[in-house]
Amino acid sequence: MIFIVYRQNITLNTQPFPSWPSCARFFSPRFSGITSFFPPLVSWPQSPISPINQPTAPSAMQIWRRTFATSVGRLTNSPVNPRPSVLRCAQILQASKNGGVCSFEDQEVKVNGFIRSVRKQKRFAFAEISDGSTVEPLQAILKPAQAADLSTGTAIEISGIWKACPPGKEQTHELQTSDVKVVGASDAETFPIQKKYHSPDFLRQIPHLRIRTPFNSLLSRFRSECMFQLGNVFHSHPDGAFTQVQPPLITSSDCEGAGETFTLAPRGAATPATENEHFFRAPKYLTVSSQLHLEAYAAELGNVWTLTPVFRAEKSDTPRHLSEFYMLEAEVNFMSDLDSLTGLVEHLLRDLTRRLYNTPVGQEILSAKQSGEPGQETSEETGSLQKRWTDLMDGPKWHRITYTQAVEMLQRAVTEDGASFEHSPTWNGGLQLEHEKYIVEVLHQGCPVFVTDYPKSVKPFYMAPSQTTDGSNTPGETVACFDLLLPEVSEVAGGSLREHRLPNLIQNMREHGLIKPRQIPESGDPTSGEPLYPHLTPDEDLGHLQWYADLRRWGSAPHGGFGLGFDRFLGYLTGVSSVRDIVSFPRYFGRADC
């Protein structure tokens, strides 16, 4: 909460105390339209501060006033400080749309950017300039001599008068150039990015340059905004702020248990033959999930979250899979029911979408014009994207069904409704992509769906058993977990309650083959040497997972968490169907360019 003391006609040396309108423009341009409704909040003596009575050293309030006035002047072009020497295209264009005191009309401005396109005519030349701050280019009108060395991709410094265009033109304003300087030439004949349609496959071959296309630049800014808003979402959670943590990327275990990990080895090193030859004295891997380490953080910090890259050595050549991608993960201590966990996920994603909707870059995504770039929408698709956001923000409560119910619904769809699947839905067969899409798009009419309580045999060892109707955990065939299905993209998130009881966890590890044979001491007596770990037999060893079991050995509470495929969710919000086009430098089976 910011409190602003406002009065008129008080002076500090020669600088006026900032008025409420100046304060409003300083904090946000959105406040500038409501300044007339705010009267003076405090009445101060009307005489100026006398130099005689003024203390020799400035007070804290005087220092604050000088600093505030300087900041306001920097943004409002007051005599305190001139306007910044270089402006961003987004600043100029947005101010022109808003009008009023913030408009740069008929004023000299300077921009640094790149030529998106240039049209040279006999009397004039027209150039579209972009600096990455907005998808909309700034149009400049130049003399033929000024445009002689300009071509697509050229880096320039340009200045001139920002003038309103006559009625009937597509743009409302244009820059009447007074000076232009080429700081980086570009050969238009060989520059791969032109003002025409480029297929997604073509652009993926030049990832270092495709960022310069308007829509891909917009995707990068949207990702940045999403990361920023994520911090706000977790920090302002109604049950208390989550703590952001930084788990390691190099791990000693495969969290998911699927064996699809990248193994680390020093450059030029052959496969180590003995333990002493390993760089870390044992095999280490790039992380597939931060969950295990998040549980260690949560044991003390409570509710934690992280957004980190993860790595999967899957040989999946599909638009839904990457070998390196970002995972949003959170862990909540003292959580004992699955409904609370799914409710948390729903709240977070709804809140994040609302925040993004109210940002300029979010509105740019929704209103991006069709220009032949991958991921951009036609007018019909844009309406569909708008509905997608609206349903996420304000739609009905997301549906919850169990895995068993999902299989039964699919089987009835086959026998009663004539549905056809490549893989027949069975309880032991799991849910395939075609099943997930049918569940969310047909059976639930496009409403997001949580599918809960999957078979224990297909899930990792750390999941707690499904709960009974009274909320207690009892051993059974299913575990307390969920997958979140969204229309068109299917699974985007998954989570579970964790097994917090040491005996049960060790038994799960035993059933999943994670308990290793214990090395027998030279004495031949397996009971000699180190004390036996609780709930293990003399010939068993926890190996590299002992630290994880230790979290249960010394004070463990019921807890749960989830992971969200960040890139897949961004694809859902932007209407981009392939995660290879969401990530600027995608890594997937067979490709890791640049």
Coordinates of C-alpha atoms in Angstrom, one line a residue:
M1 CA 0.0 0.0 0.0
I2 CA 1.4 3.4 -1.0
F3 CA 0.4 6.5 0.9
I4 CA 0.9 9.8 -1.0
V5 CA 0.8 13.2 0.9
Y6 CA -0.4 15.9 -1.5
R7 CA -0.6 19.7 -1.1
Q8 CA -0.3 22.6 -3.5
N9 CA 2.2 25.5 -3.5
I10 CA 4.8 24.1 -1.2
T11 CA 8.3 24.5 -2.5
L12 CA 11.6 23.0 -1.8
N13 CA 14.3 25.3 -3.0
T14 CA 13.1 25.8 -6.7
Q15 CA 11.4 22.4 -7.2
P16 CA 7.7 22.0 -6.6
F17 CA 6.4 19.1 -4.4
P18 CA 4.9 16.6 -6.9
S19 CA 1.2 16.9 -7.5
W20 CA -1.2 13.9 -7.3
P21 CA -1.5 13.8 -11.2
S22 CA 2.3 13.5 -11.4
C23 CA 2.3 10.9 -8.7
A24 CA -0.3 8.9 -10.6
R25 CA 1.7 9.1 -13.8
F26 CA 4.8 8.0 -12.0
F27 CA 3.3 4.9 -10.6
S28 CA 1.1 3.9 -13.6
P29 CA -0.3 5.6 -16.6
R30 CA -3.6 3.8 -15.8
F31 CA -4.1 6.2 -12.9
S32 CA -3.8 9.4 -15.0
G33 CA -7.5 9.4 -15.9
I34 CA -8.8 9.4 -12.3
T35 CA -6.6 12.2 -10.8
S36 CA -9.4 14.7 -10.9
F37 CA -11.3 12.7 -8.3
F38 CA -8.6 13.1 -5.6
P39 CA -8.7 16.3 -3.5
P40 CA -5.7 17.3 -1.4
L41 CA -5.3 14.7 1.4
V42 CA -3.4 16.9 3.9
S43 CA -3.5 20.7 4.5
W44 CA -0.1 22.1 5.1
P45 CA 1.0 25.7 5.9
Q46 CA 0.9 27.8 2.8
S47 CA 4.2 29.7 3.3
P48 CA 7.2 28.4 1.6
I49 CA 10.1 27.0 3.6
S50 CA 12.4 29.9 4.6
P51 CA 16.1 29.5 3.8
I52 CA 16.8 30.9 7.3
N53 CA 14.7 28.3 9.1
Q54 CA 15.8 25.5 6.8
P55 CA 18.2 23.0 8.5
T56 CA 21.7 22.8 7.3
A57 CA 21.3 19.1 6.5
P58 CA 18.3 18.0 4.4
S59 CA 15.7 16.0 6.3
A60 CA 14.5 12.6 5.2
M61 CA 11.3 14.1 3.8
Q62 CA 13.3 16.7 1.8
I63 CA 15.5 14.0 0.3
W64 CA 12.4 11.9 -0.6
R65 CA 10.8 14.9 -2.3
R66 CA 13.9 15.6 -4.4
T67 CA 14.2 11.9 -5.4
F68 CA 10.5 11.7 -6.2
A69 CA 10.5 14.9 -8.2
T70 CA 13.5 13.6 -10.2
S71 CA 11.7 10.3 -10.9
V72 CA 8.5 12.0 -12.0
G73 CA 10.4 14.4 -14.2
R74 CA 12.2 11.5 -15.8
L75 CA 8.9 10.0 -16.9
T76 CA 6.7 13.1 -17.6
N77 CA 9.3 15.4 -19.3
S78 CA 9.2 18.0 -16.5
P79 CA 12.1 20.6 -16.3
V80 CA 13.7 18.5 -13.6
N81 CA 15.0 16.0 -16.1
P82 CA 14.6 15.7 -19.9
R83 CA 12.8 12.7 -21.4
P84 CA 15.1 9.7 -21.9
S85 CA 17.2 10.1 -25.0
V86 CA 16.0 6.8 -26.5
L87 CA 12.4 5.5 -26.4
R88 CA 11.0 2.0 -27.0
C89 CA 8.5 1.5 -29.8
A90 CA 5.9 0.3 -27.4
Q91 CA 6.1 3.5 -25.3
I92 CA 5.5 5.7 -28.3
L93 CA 2.7 3.6 -29.9
Q94 CA 0.9 3.1 -26.6
A95 CA 1.0 6.7 -25.7
S96 CA -0.4 7.6 -29.1
K97 CA -3.3 5.3 -28.6
N98 CA -4.0 6.6 -25.1
G99 CA -3.6 10.3 -26.1
G100 CA -3.7 13.0 -23.5
V101 CA -0.7 14.4 -21.6
C102 CA 1.5 11.3 -22.3
S103 CA 1.3 11.6 -26.1
F104 CA 4.5 12.3 -28.0
E105 CA 2.7 13.9 -30.9
D106 CA 4.6 16.8 -32.5
Q107 CA 7.6 16.0 -30.4
E108 CA 11.0 14.8 -31.3
V109 CA 11.7 11.2 -30.4
K110 CA 14.6 8.8 -30.9
V111 CA 14.4 5.0 -31.4
N112 CA 16.9 2.2 -31.8
G113 CA 15.7 -0.8 -33.7
F114 CA 15.8 -2.9 -36.8
I115 CA 14.2 -2.5 -40.2
R116 CA 11.4 -5.0 -40.6
S117 CA 10.6 -3.8 -44.1
V118 CA 11.3 -0.8 -46.4
R119 CA 9.4 0.6 -49.4
K120 CA 11.4 3.0 -51.5
Q121 CA 9.5 5.4 -53.8
K122 CA 10.5 8.3 -56.0
R123 CA 9.8 11.1 -53.5
F124 CA 9.6 9.2 -50.1
A125 CA 10.6 5.9 -48.5
F126 CA 8.6 4.1 -45.8
A127 CA 10.2 1.9 -43.2
E128 CA 8.7 -0.4 -40.6
I129 CA 10.9 -0.4 -37.5
S130 CA 10.8 -2.9 -34.6
D131 CA 12.8 -3.0 -31.4
G132 CA 11.2 -6.1 -29.9
S133 CA 9.0 -4.2 -27.4
T134 CA 5.8 -4.7 -29.3
V135 CA 4.5 -6.8 -32.2
E136 CA 3.3 -3.6 -34.0
P137 CA 6.0 -1.8 -36.0
L138 CA 6.7 1.9 -35.9
Q139 CA 6.4 3.5 -39.4
A140 CA 9.0 6.1 -40.4
I141 CA 8.8 8.3 -43.5
L142 CA 12.2 9.2 -45.0
K143 CA 13.7 11.0 -47.9
P144 CA 15.2 8.8 -50.6
A145 CA 18.8 9.7 -49.6
Q146 CA 18.1 8.7 -46.0
A147 CA 16.8 5.3 -47.0
A148 CA 19.6 4.6 -49.5
D149 CA 21.4 2.2 -47.2
L150 CA 18.4 0.6 -45.5
S151 CA 17.2 -2.9 -46.1
T152 CA 15.4 -5.6 -44.1
G153 CA 17.3 -6.5 -41.0
T154 CA 19.4 -3.3 -40.8
A155 CA 20.1 -2.0 -37.3
I156 CA 19.6 1.7 -37.1
E157 CA 19.4 4.7 -34.8
I158 CA 16.6 7.0 -36.0
S159 CA 15.1 10.3 -34.8
G160 CA 12.4 12.7 -35.9
I161 CA 9.1 14.3 -35.2
W162 CA 6.2 12.0 -34.2
K163 CA 3.3 13.3 -36.3
A164 CA -0.4 12.3 -36.7
C165 CA -1.3 10.8 -40.0
P166 CA -4.1 12.2 -42.2
P167 CA -7.5 10.3 -41.8
G168 CA -7.8 7.2 -43.9
K169 CA -4.3 5.7 -43.3
E170 CA -3.9 2.4 -41.6
Q171 CA -1.6 3.8 -38.9
T172 CA -2.5 6.8 -36.7
H173 CA 1.0 8.3 -36.5
E174 CA 4.3 8.1 -38.2
L175 CA 7.9 9.3 -37.6
Q176 CA 9.0 12.1 -39.9
T177 CA 12.7 11.3 -40.0
S178 CA 15.2 14.0 -39.4
D179 CA 18.2 11.8 -38.9
V180 CA 19.0 8.1 -39.4
K181 CA 22.2 6.2 -38.7
V182 CA 23.0 2.7 -39.8
V183 CA 24.8 0.9 -37.0
G184 CA 24.6 -2.6 -38.4
A185 CA 24.2 -3.3 -42.1
S186 CA 22.2 -6.3 -43.4
D187 CA 22.4 -7.9 -46.8
A188 CA 18.8 -8.1 -48.0
E189 CA 19.7 -10.6 -50.7
T190 CA 20.9 -13.3 -48.2
F191 CA 18.9 -12.4 -45.0
P192 CA 16.7 -15.4 -44.5
I193 CA 13.8 -13.5 -42.8
Q194 CA 11.7 -11.7 -45.3
K195 CA 8.3 -10.1 -45.2
K196 CA 6.5 -13.2 -46.4
Y197 CA 5.2 -16.5 -45.2
H198 CA 7.9 -18.8 -43.6
S199 CA 6.8 -22.3 -42.7
P200 CA 7.4 -23.5 -39.1
D201 CA 9.8 -26.2 -40.4
F202 CA 11.9 -23.6 -42.2
L203 CA 12.0 -21.3 -39.1
R204 CA 13.1 -24.2 -36.8
Q205 CA 16.2 -24.6 -39.0
I206 CA 17.3 -21.0 -38.1
P207 CA 16.3 -20.7 -34.4
H208 CA 18.9 -17.9 -33.9
L209 CA 17.1 -15.8 -36.4
R210 CA 13.4 -16.8 -36.1
I211 CA 13.2 -14.8 -32.8
R212 CA 13.3 -11.7 -35.1
T213 CA 9.9 -12.5 -36.6
P214 CA 7.1 -10.5 -34.9
F215 CA 5.2 -13.4 -33.5
N216 CA 8.2 -15.3 -32.2
S217 CA 9.4 -12.1 -30.5
L218 CA 6.0 -11.8 -29.0
L219 CA 6.1 -15.3 -27.7
S220 CA 9.4 -14.5 -25.9
R221 CA 8.0 -11.4 -24.3
F222 CA 4.9 -13.4 -23.3
R223 CA 7.1 -16.1 -21.6
S224 CA 8.9 -13.4 -19.7
E225 CA 5.6 -11.8 -18.5
C226 CA 4.3 -15.3 -17.5
M227 CA 7.4 -15.9 -15.4
F228 CA 7.0 -12.5 -13.7
Q229 CA 3.3 -13.1 -13.0
L230 CA 4.0 -16.6 -11.6
G231 CA 6.0 -15.0 -8.8
N232 CA 3.1 -12.7 -8.0
V233 CA 0.6 -15.6 -8.0
F234 CA 2.7 -17.6 -5.5
H235 CA 3.6 -14.6 -3.4
S236 CA 0.0 -13.5 -3.0
H237 CA -1.6 -16.9 -2.4
P238 CA -4.5 -16.5 0.0
D239 CA -3.2 -19.2 2.3
G240 CA 0.2 -17.6 2.6
A241 CA 3.2 -16.9 0.3
F242 CA 5.1 -19.8 -1.3
T243 CA 8.9 -19.7 -1.1
Q244 CA 10.7 -19.9 -4.4
V245 CA 13.7 -22.2 -4.3
Q246 CA 16.5 -23.3 -6.6
P247 CA 16.9 -27.1 -6.6
P248 CA 19.9 -28.7 -8.4
L249 CA 19.9 -29.7 -12.0
I250 CA 22.5 -32.5 -11.5
T251 CA 21.0 -35.4 -9.5
S252 CA 21.9 -38.9 -8.4
S253 CA 18.5 -40.5 -9.2
D254 CA 15.7 -40.8 -11.7
C255 CA 12.7 -39.2 -10.0
E256 CA 10.2 -40.6 -12.4
G257 CA 11.7 -44.1 -12.5
A258 CA 11.4 -44.4 -16.3
G259 CA 15.1 -44.6 -17.0
E260 CA 15.0 -41.8 -19.6
T261 CA 17.8 -39.7 -18.1
F262 CA 20.9 -38.0 -19.6
T263 CA 24.1 -39.2 -17.9
L264 CA 26.8 -36.7 -17.2
A265 CA 30.4 -37.4 -18.3
P266 CA 33.4 -35.1 -18.6
R267 CA 34.5 -34.1 -22.1
G268 CA 36.6 -36.8 -23.7
A269 CA 36.0 -39.3 -21.0
A270 CA 35.0 -42.8 -21.9
T271 CA 32.4 -44.7 -19.9
P272 CA 33.9 -45.0 -16.4
A273 CA 34.8 -48.5 -15.4
T274 CA 35.2 -48.0 -11.7
E275 CA 33.8 -45.6 -9.1
N276 CA 37.0 -43.7 -8.7
E277 CA 36.9 -42.8 -12.4
H278 CA 33.6 -41.0 -12.1
F279 CA 33.8 -37.2 -11.8
F280 CA 31.3 -37.2 -8.9
R281 CA 32.5 -40.6 -7.7
A282 CA 29.2 -42.1 -8.9
P283 CA 27.0 -41.8 -12.0
K284 CA 25.0 -38.5 -12.0
Y285 CA 22.2 -37.3 -14.3
L286 CA 20.5 -34.2 -15.6
T287 CA 17.3 -33.9 -13.5
V288 CA 13.9 -35.1 -14.9
S289 CA 12.1 -33.5 -12.0
S290 CA 12.9 -31.3 -9.0
Q291 CA 10.2 -33.0 -6.8
L292 CA 12.4 -35.0 -4.5
H293 CA 14.5 -32.0 -3.6
L294 CA 11.4 -29.8 -3.3
E295 CA 10.2 -32.2 -0.6
A296 CA 13.4 -31.5 1.3
Y297 CA 12.8 -27.8 1.1
A298 CA 9.2 -28.1 2.1
A299 CA 10.1 -30.1 5.2
E300 CA 11.3 -26.8 6.7
L301 CA 10.0 -24.0 4.6
G302 CA 6.4 -25.2 4.2
N303 CA 5.0 -24.3 0.8
V304 CA 7.7 -24.0 -2.0
W305 CA 7.8 -23.7 -5.7
T306 CA 10.3 -23.6 -8.6
L307 CA 10.5 -23.1 -12.3
T308 CA 13.5 -24.9 -13.7
P309 CA 14.6 -26.8 -16.8
V310 CA 14.3 -30.6 -16.8
F311 CA 15.7 -33.1 -19.2
R312 CA 14.2 -36.3 -20.7
A313 CA 16.0 -38.7 -23.0
E314 CA 12.8 -39.8 -24.7
K315 CA 13.0 -40.7 -28.3
S316 CA 9.6 -39.2 -28.9
D317 CA 9.4 -37.3 -32.2
T318 CA 6.1 -35.5 -31.6
P319 CA 5.1 -31.8 -31.3
R320 CA 4.2 -32.4 -27.7
H321 CA 7.6 -33.5 -26.4
L322 CA 11.0 -31.9 -25.9
S323 CA 14.3 -33.2 -24.4
E324 CA 14.8 -30.0 -22.5
F325 CA 11.8 -28.0 -21.2
Y326 CA 10.7 -26.0 -18.2
M327 CA 8.7 -27.5 -15.4
L328 CA 6.7 -25.5 -12.8
E329 CA 6.7 -27.5 -9.6
A330 CA 5.3 -26.9 -6.2
E331 CA 5.2 -28.8 -2.9
V332 CA 2.9 -28.2 0.0
N333 CA 3.5 -29.5 3.5
F334 CA 0.7 -30.7 5.8
M335 CA -1.6 -31.5 2.9
S336 CA -3.5 -34.8 3.4
D337 CA -6.3 -34.8 0.8
L338 CA -6.2 -34.8 -3.0
D339 CA -9.1 -32.4 -3.4
S340 CA -7.1 -29.6 -1.7
L341 CA -4.2 -30.3 -4.1
T342 CA -6.3 -30.2 -7.3
G343 CA -8.1 -27.1 -5.9
L344 CA -4.6 -25.4 -5.5
V345 CA -3.7 -26.2 -9.1
E346 CA -7.0 -24.8 -10.4
H347 CA -6.7 -21.6 -8.3
L348 CA -3.1 -21.0 -9.5
L349 CA -3.8 -21.4 -13.2
R350 CA -7.0 -19.3 -13.1
D351 CA -5.2 -16.6 -11.2
L352 CA -2.2 -16.7 -13.6
T353 CA -4.4 -16.5 -16.6
R354 CA -6.4 -13.5 -15.2
R355 CA -3.2 -11.6 -14.5
L356 CA -1.8 -12.3 -18.0
Y357 CA -5.1 -11.2 -19.5
N358 CA -4.7 -7.7 -17.9
T359 CA -1.2 -7.2 -19.4
P360 CA -0.3 -5.5 -22.7
V361 CA 1.5 -8.6 -23.9
G362 CA -1.5 -10.8 -23.0
Q363 CA -3.7 -8.6 -25.1
E364 CA -1.2 -8.7 -27.9
I365 CA -1.4 -12.5 -27.9
L366 CA -5.2 -12.4 -28.2
S367 CA -5.2 -9.7 -30.9
A368 CA -2.2 -10.8 -33.0
K369 CA -3.0 -10.2 -36.6
Q370 CA -2.8 -12.9 -39.3
S371 CA 0.4 -12.4 -41.2
G372 CA 1.4 -15.9 -42.2
E373 CA 3.6 -16.7 -39.2
P374 CA 3.5 -20.0 -37.3
G375 CA 1.2 -19.8 -34.3
Q376 CA -0.8 -16.8 -35.4
E377 CA -4.5 -17.1 -35.6
T378 CA -7.1 -16.4 -38.2
S379 CA -10.1 -14.3 -37.1
E380 CA -12.1 -17.5 -36.3
E381 CA -9.2 -19.0 -34.4
T382 CA -8.7 -15.8 -32.5
G383 CA -12.2 -16.0 -31.2
S384 CA -11.6 -19.5 -30.2
L385 CA -8.4 -18.4 -28.3
Q386 CA -10.4 -15.7 -26.5
K387 CA -13.0 -18.3 -25.4
R388 CA -10.1 -20.5 -24.2
W389 CA -8.8 -17.8 -21.9
T390 CA -12.3 -16.8 -20.8
D391 CA -13.1 -20.5 -19.8
L392 CA -9.9 -20.7 -17.9
M393 CA -10.6 -17.5 -16.0
D394 CA -14.3 -17.6 -15.4
G395 CA -15.6 -21.0 -16.5
P396 CA -17.3 -23.6 -14.3
K397 CA -15.3 -25.5 -11.7
W398 CA -13.1 -28.0 -13.4
H399 CA -14.4 -31.6 -13.4
R400 CA -13.0 -34.4 -11.3
I401 CA -13.3 -38.1 -12.2
T402 CA -11.3 -41.2 -11.1
Y403 CA -9.2 -43.2 -13.5
T404 CA -11.7 -46.1 -13.1
Q405 CA -14.6 -43.8 -14.0
A406 CA -12.7 -42.6 -17.1
V407 CA -12.1 -46.1 -18.3
E408 CA -15.8 -47.0 -17.8
M409 CA -16.9 -43.9 -19.7
L410 CA -14.6 -44.7 -22.6
Q411 CA -15.9 -48.3 -22.7
R412 CA -19.5 -47.1 -22.8
A413 CA -18.6 -44.6 -25.5
V414 CA -17.4 -47.6 -27.6
T415 CA -20.4 -49.9 -27.0
E416 CA -23.2 -47.3 -26.8
D417 CA -22.1 -44.3 -28.9
G418 CA -20.0 -46.0 -31.6
A419 CA -16.7 -44.3 -30.6
S420 CA -13.6 -45.8 -32.1
F421 CA -10.1 -45.9 -30.7
E422 CA -6.8 -47.3 -32.0
H423 CA -6.1 -48.6 -28.5
S424 CA -9.0 -50.3 -26.8
P425 CA -9.6 -48.7 -23.3
T426 CA -8.9 -51.1 -20.5
W427 CA -8.2 -50.6 -16.8
N428 CA -4.7 -52.1 -17.1
G429 CA -3.9 -50.5 -20.5
G430 CA -3.6 -46.9 -19.3
L431 CA -4.9 -43.8 -20.9
Q432 CA -3.5 -43.0 -24.4
L433 CA -3.5 -39.5 -26.0
E434 CA -6.6 -40.3 -28.0
H435 CA -8.4 -41.3 -24.8
E436 CA -7.4 -38.1 -23.0
K437 CA -8.7 -36.0 -25.8
Y438 CA -12.0 -37.8 -26.0
I439 CA -12.5 -37.4 -22.2
V440 CA -11.9 -33.7 -22.1
E441 CA -13.3 -32.6 -25.5
V442 CA -16.3 -35.0 -25.9
L443 CA -17.3 -36.4 -22.6
H444 CA -16.8 -33.1 -20.8
Q445 CA -17.5 -30.6 -23.6
G446 CA -14.1 -28.9 -23.4
C447 CA -14.1 -28.3 -19.6
P448 CA -10.7 -29.0 -18.0
V449 CA -10.7 -32.4 -16.2
F450 CA -8.7 -33.8 -13.3
V451 CA -8.4 -37.6 -13.7
T452 CA -7.5 -39.0 -10.3
D453 CA -6.5 -42.3 -8.6
Y454 CA -4.4 -44.1 -11.2
P455 CA -3.3 -47.7 -10.8
K456 CA -0.4 -48.1 -8.5
S457 CA 1.5 -50.3 -10.9
V458 CA 2.0 -47.5 -13.5
K459 CA 3.0 -44.7 -11.1
P460 CA 6.2 -43.9 -9.2
F461 CA 7.1 -45.3 -5.8
Y462 CA 6.7 -42.1 -3.8
M463 CA 2.9 -41.8 -4.2
A464 CA 0.5 -42.4 -1.3
P465 CA -2.4 -44.8 -1.7
S466 CA -5.8 -43.5 -2.6
Q467 CA -8.0 -42.3 0.2
T468 CA -11.2 -43.9 1.4
T469 CA -14.4 -41.9 1.8
D470 CA -13.4 -40.9 5.3
G471 CA -10.1 -39.4 4.1
S472 CA -7.8 -42.1 5.5
N473 CA -5.0 -43.7 3.5
T474 CA -5.4 -47.5 3.0
P475 CA -3.3 -49.8 0.8
G476 CA -5.0 -50.6 -2.5
E477 CA -4.7 -50.9 -6.2
T478 CA -4.7 -47.1 -6.8
V479 CA -2.7 -44.1 -5.6
A480 CA -3.7 -40.6 -4.7
C481 CA -2.6 -38.8 -7.8
F482 CA -4.0 -36.8 -10.7
D483 CA -3.4 -35.7 -14.3
L484 CA -4.9 -32.4 -15.5
L485 CA -6.3 -32.6 -19.0
L486 CA -7.0 -29.5 -21.1
P487 CA -8.8 -29.3 -24.5
E488 CA -6.6 -30.0 -27.5
V489 CA -3.4 -30.4 -25.6
S490 CA -4.5 -33.1 -23.1
E491 CA -2.2 -33.6 -20.1
V492 CA -0.4 -30.4 -18.9
A493 CA 0.1 -31.2 -15.2
G494 CA 0.3 -34.1 -12.8
G495 CA 0.7 -34.4 -9.0
S496 CA 0.1 -36.6 -6.0
L497 CA 0.1 -36.9 -2.3
R498 CA 3.4 -38.3 -1.2
E499 CA 3.9 -41.4 1.0
H500 CA 5.2 -39.8 4.2
R501 CA 5.4 -42.9 6.3
L502 CA 8.9 -44.5 6.3
P503 CA 7.8 -48.2 6.5
N504 CA 5.4 -47.7 3.6
L505 CA 7.9 -45.8 1.5
I506 CA 10.5 -48.5 1.9
Q507 CA 8.0 -51.2 0.9
N508 CA 7.1 -49.2 -2.2
M509 CA 10.8 -48.9 -3.1
R510 CA 11.2 -52.6 -2.6
E511 CA 8.2 -53.3 -4.9
H512 CA 9.6 -51.0 -7.6
G513 CA 13.1 -52.7 -7.5
L514 CA 14.8 -49.7 -6.0
I515 CA 16.3 -51.5 -3.0
K516 CA 19.9 -52.6 -3.8
P517 CA 21.8 -55.6 -2.4
R518 CA 23.9 -54.6 0.6
Q519 CA 27.7 -55.0 0.2
I520 CA 28.9 -57.6 2.7
P521 CA 31.8 -56.5 4.9
E522 CA 35.1 -58.4 4.7
S523 CA 34.2 -60.1 7.9
G524 CA 31.4 -61.9 6.1
D525 CA 28.9 -60.9 8.7
P526 CA 26.1 -58.7 7.1
T527 CA 25.1 -57.4 10.5
S528 CA 28.6 -55.9 11.2
G529 CA 29.7 -52.4 10.1
E530 CA 27.2 -49.5 9.9
P531 CA 23.9 -49.9 11.8
L532 CA 21.1 -51.4 9.9
Y533 CA 18.7 -48.8 8.4
P534 CA 15.2 -49.0 9.8
H535 CA 12.8 -51.4 8.1
L536 CA 15.5 -52.9 5.9
T537 CA 16.7 -56.5 6.0
P538 CA 20.5 -57.1 6.6
D539 CA 21.1 -57.7 2.9
E540 CA 19.3 -54.6 1.7
D541 CA 20.7 -51.1 0.9
L542 CA 18.9 -47.9 0.0
G543 CA 21.9 -46.7 -2.1
H544 CA 21.6 -43.2 -3.5
L545 CA 18.0 -42.8 -2.3
Q546 CA 18.8 -43.0 1.4
W547 CA 18.8 -39.2 1.7
Y548 CA 15.2 -39.3 0.4
A549 CA 14.2 -41.9 3.0
D550 CA 15.8 -39.8 5.7
L551 CA 13.2 -37.1 5.1
R552 CA 10.7 -39.6 6.5
R553 CA 13.0 -40.9 9.2
W554 CA 13.2 -37.7 11.2
G555 CA 9.9 -35.9 11.3
S556 CA 7.7 -36.1 8.3
A557 CA 4.2 -34.8 7.7
P558 CA 1.6 -35.5 5.1
H559 CA 2.4 -33.5 2.0
G560 CA 1.8 -33.3 -1.7
G561 CA 2.8 -31.5 -4.9
F562 CA 2.5 -31.2 -8.6
G563 CA 4.4 -30.4 -11.8
L564 CA 3.1 -28.4 -14.7
G565 CA 4.6 -28.5 -18.2
F566 CA 5.3 -24.8 -18.5
D567 CA 6.0 -24.8 -22.3
R568 CA 2.9 -26.9 -23.0
F569 CA 0.7 -24.5 -21.0
L570 CA 2.2 -21.5 -22.8
G571 CA 1.3 -23.2 -26.0
Y572 CA -2.3 -23.6 -24.8
L573 CA -2.6 -19.9 -23.9
T574 CA -1.0 -18.7 -27.2
G575 CA -2.7 -21.2 -29.5
V576 CA 0.6 -22.6 -30.7
S577 CA 0.1 -26.3 -31.2
S578 CA 3.8 -27.4 -31.2
V579 CA 6.1 -26.9 -28.2
R580 CA 8.9 -26.7 -30.7
D581 CA 7.6 -23.3 -31.7
I582 CA 7.1 -22.1 -28.1
V583 CA 10.7 -22.7 -27.1
S584 CA 13.2 -20.4 -28.9
F585 CA 15.9 -23.0 -29.1
P586 CA 14.1 -26.4 -28.9
R587 CA 16.0 -29.6 -28.2
Y588 CA 14.3 -32.8 -29.2
F589 CA 15.2 -36.3 -30.5
G590 CA 17.7 -35.8 -33.3
R591 CA 18.0 -32.0 -33.1
A592 CA 19.8 -29.6 -30.8
D593 CA 20.8 -26.7 -33.2
C594 CA 22.8 -23.7 -32.0

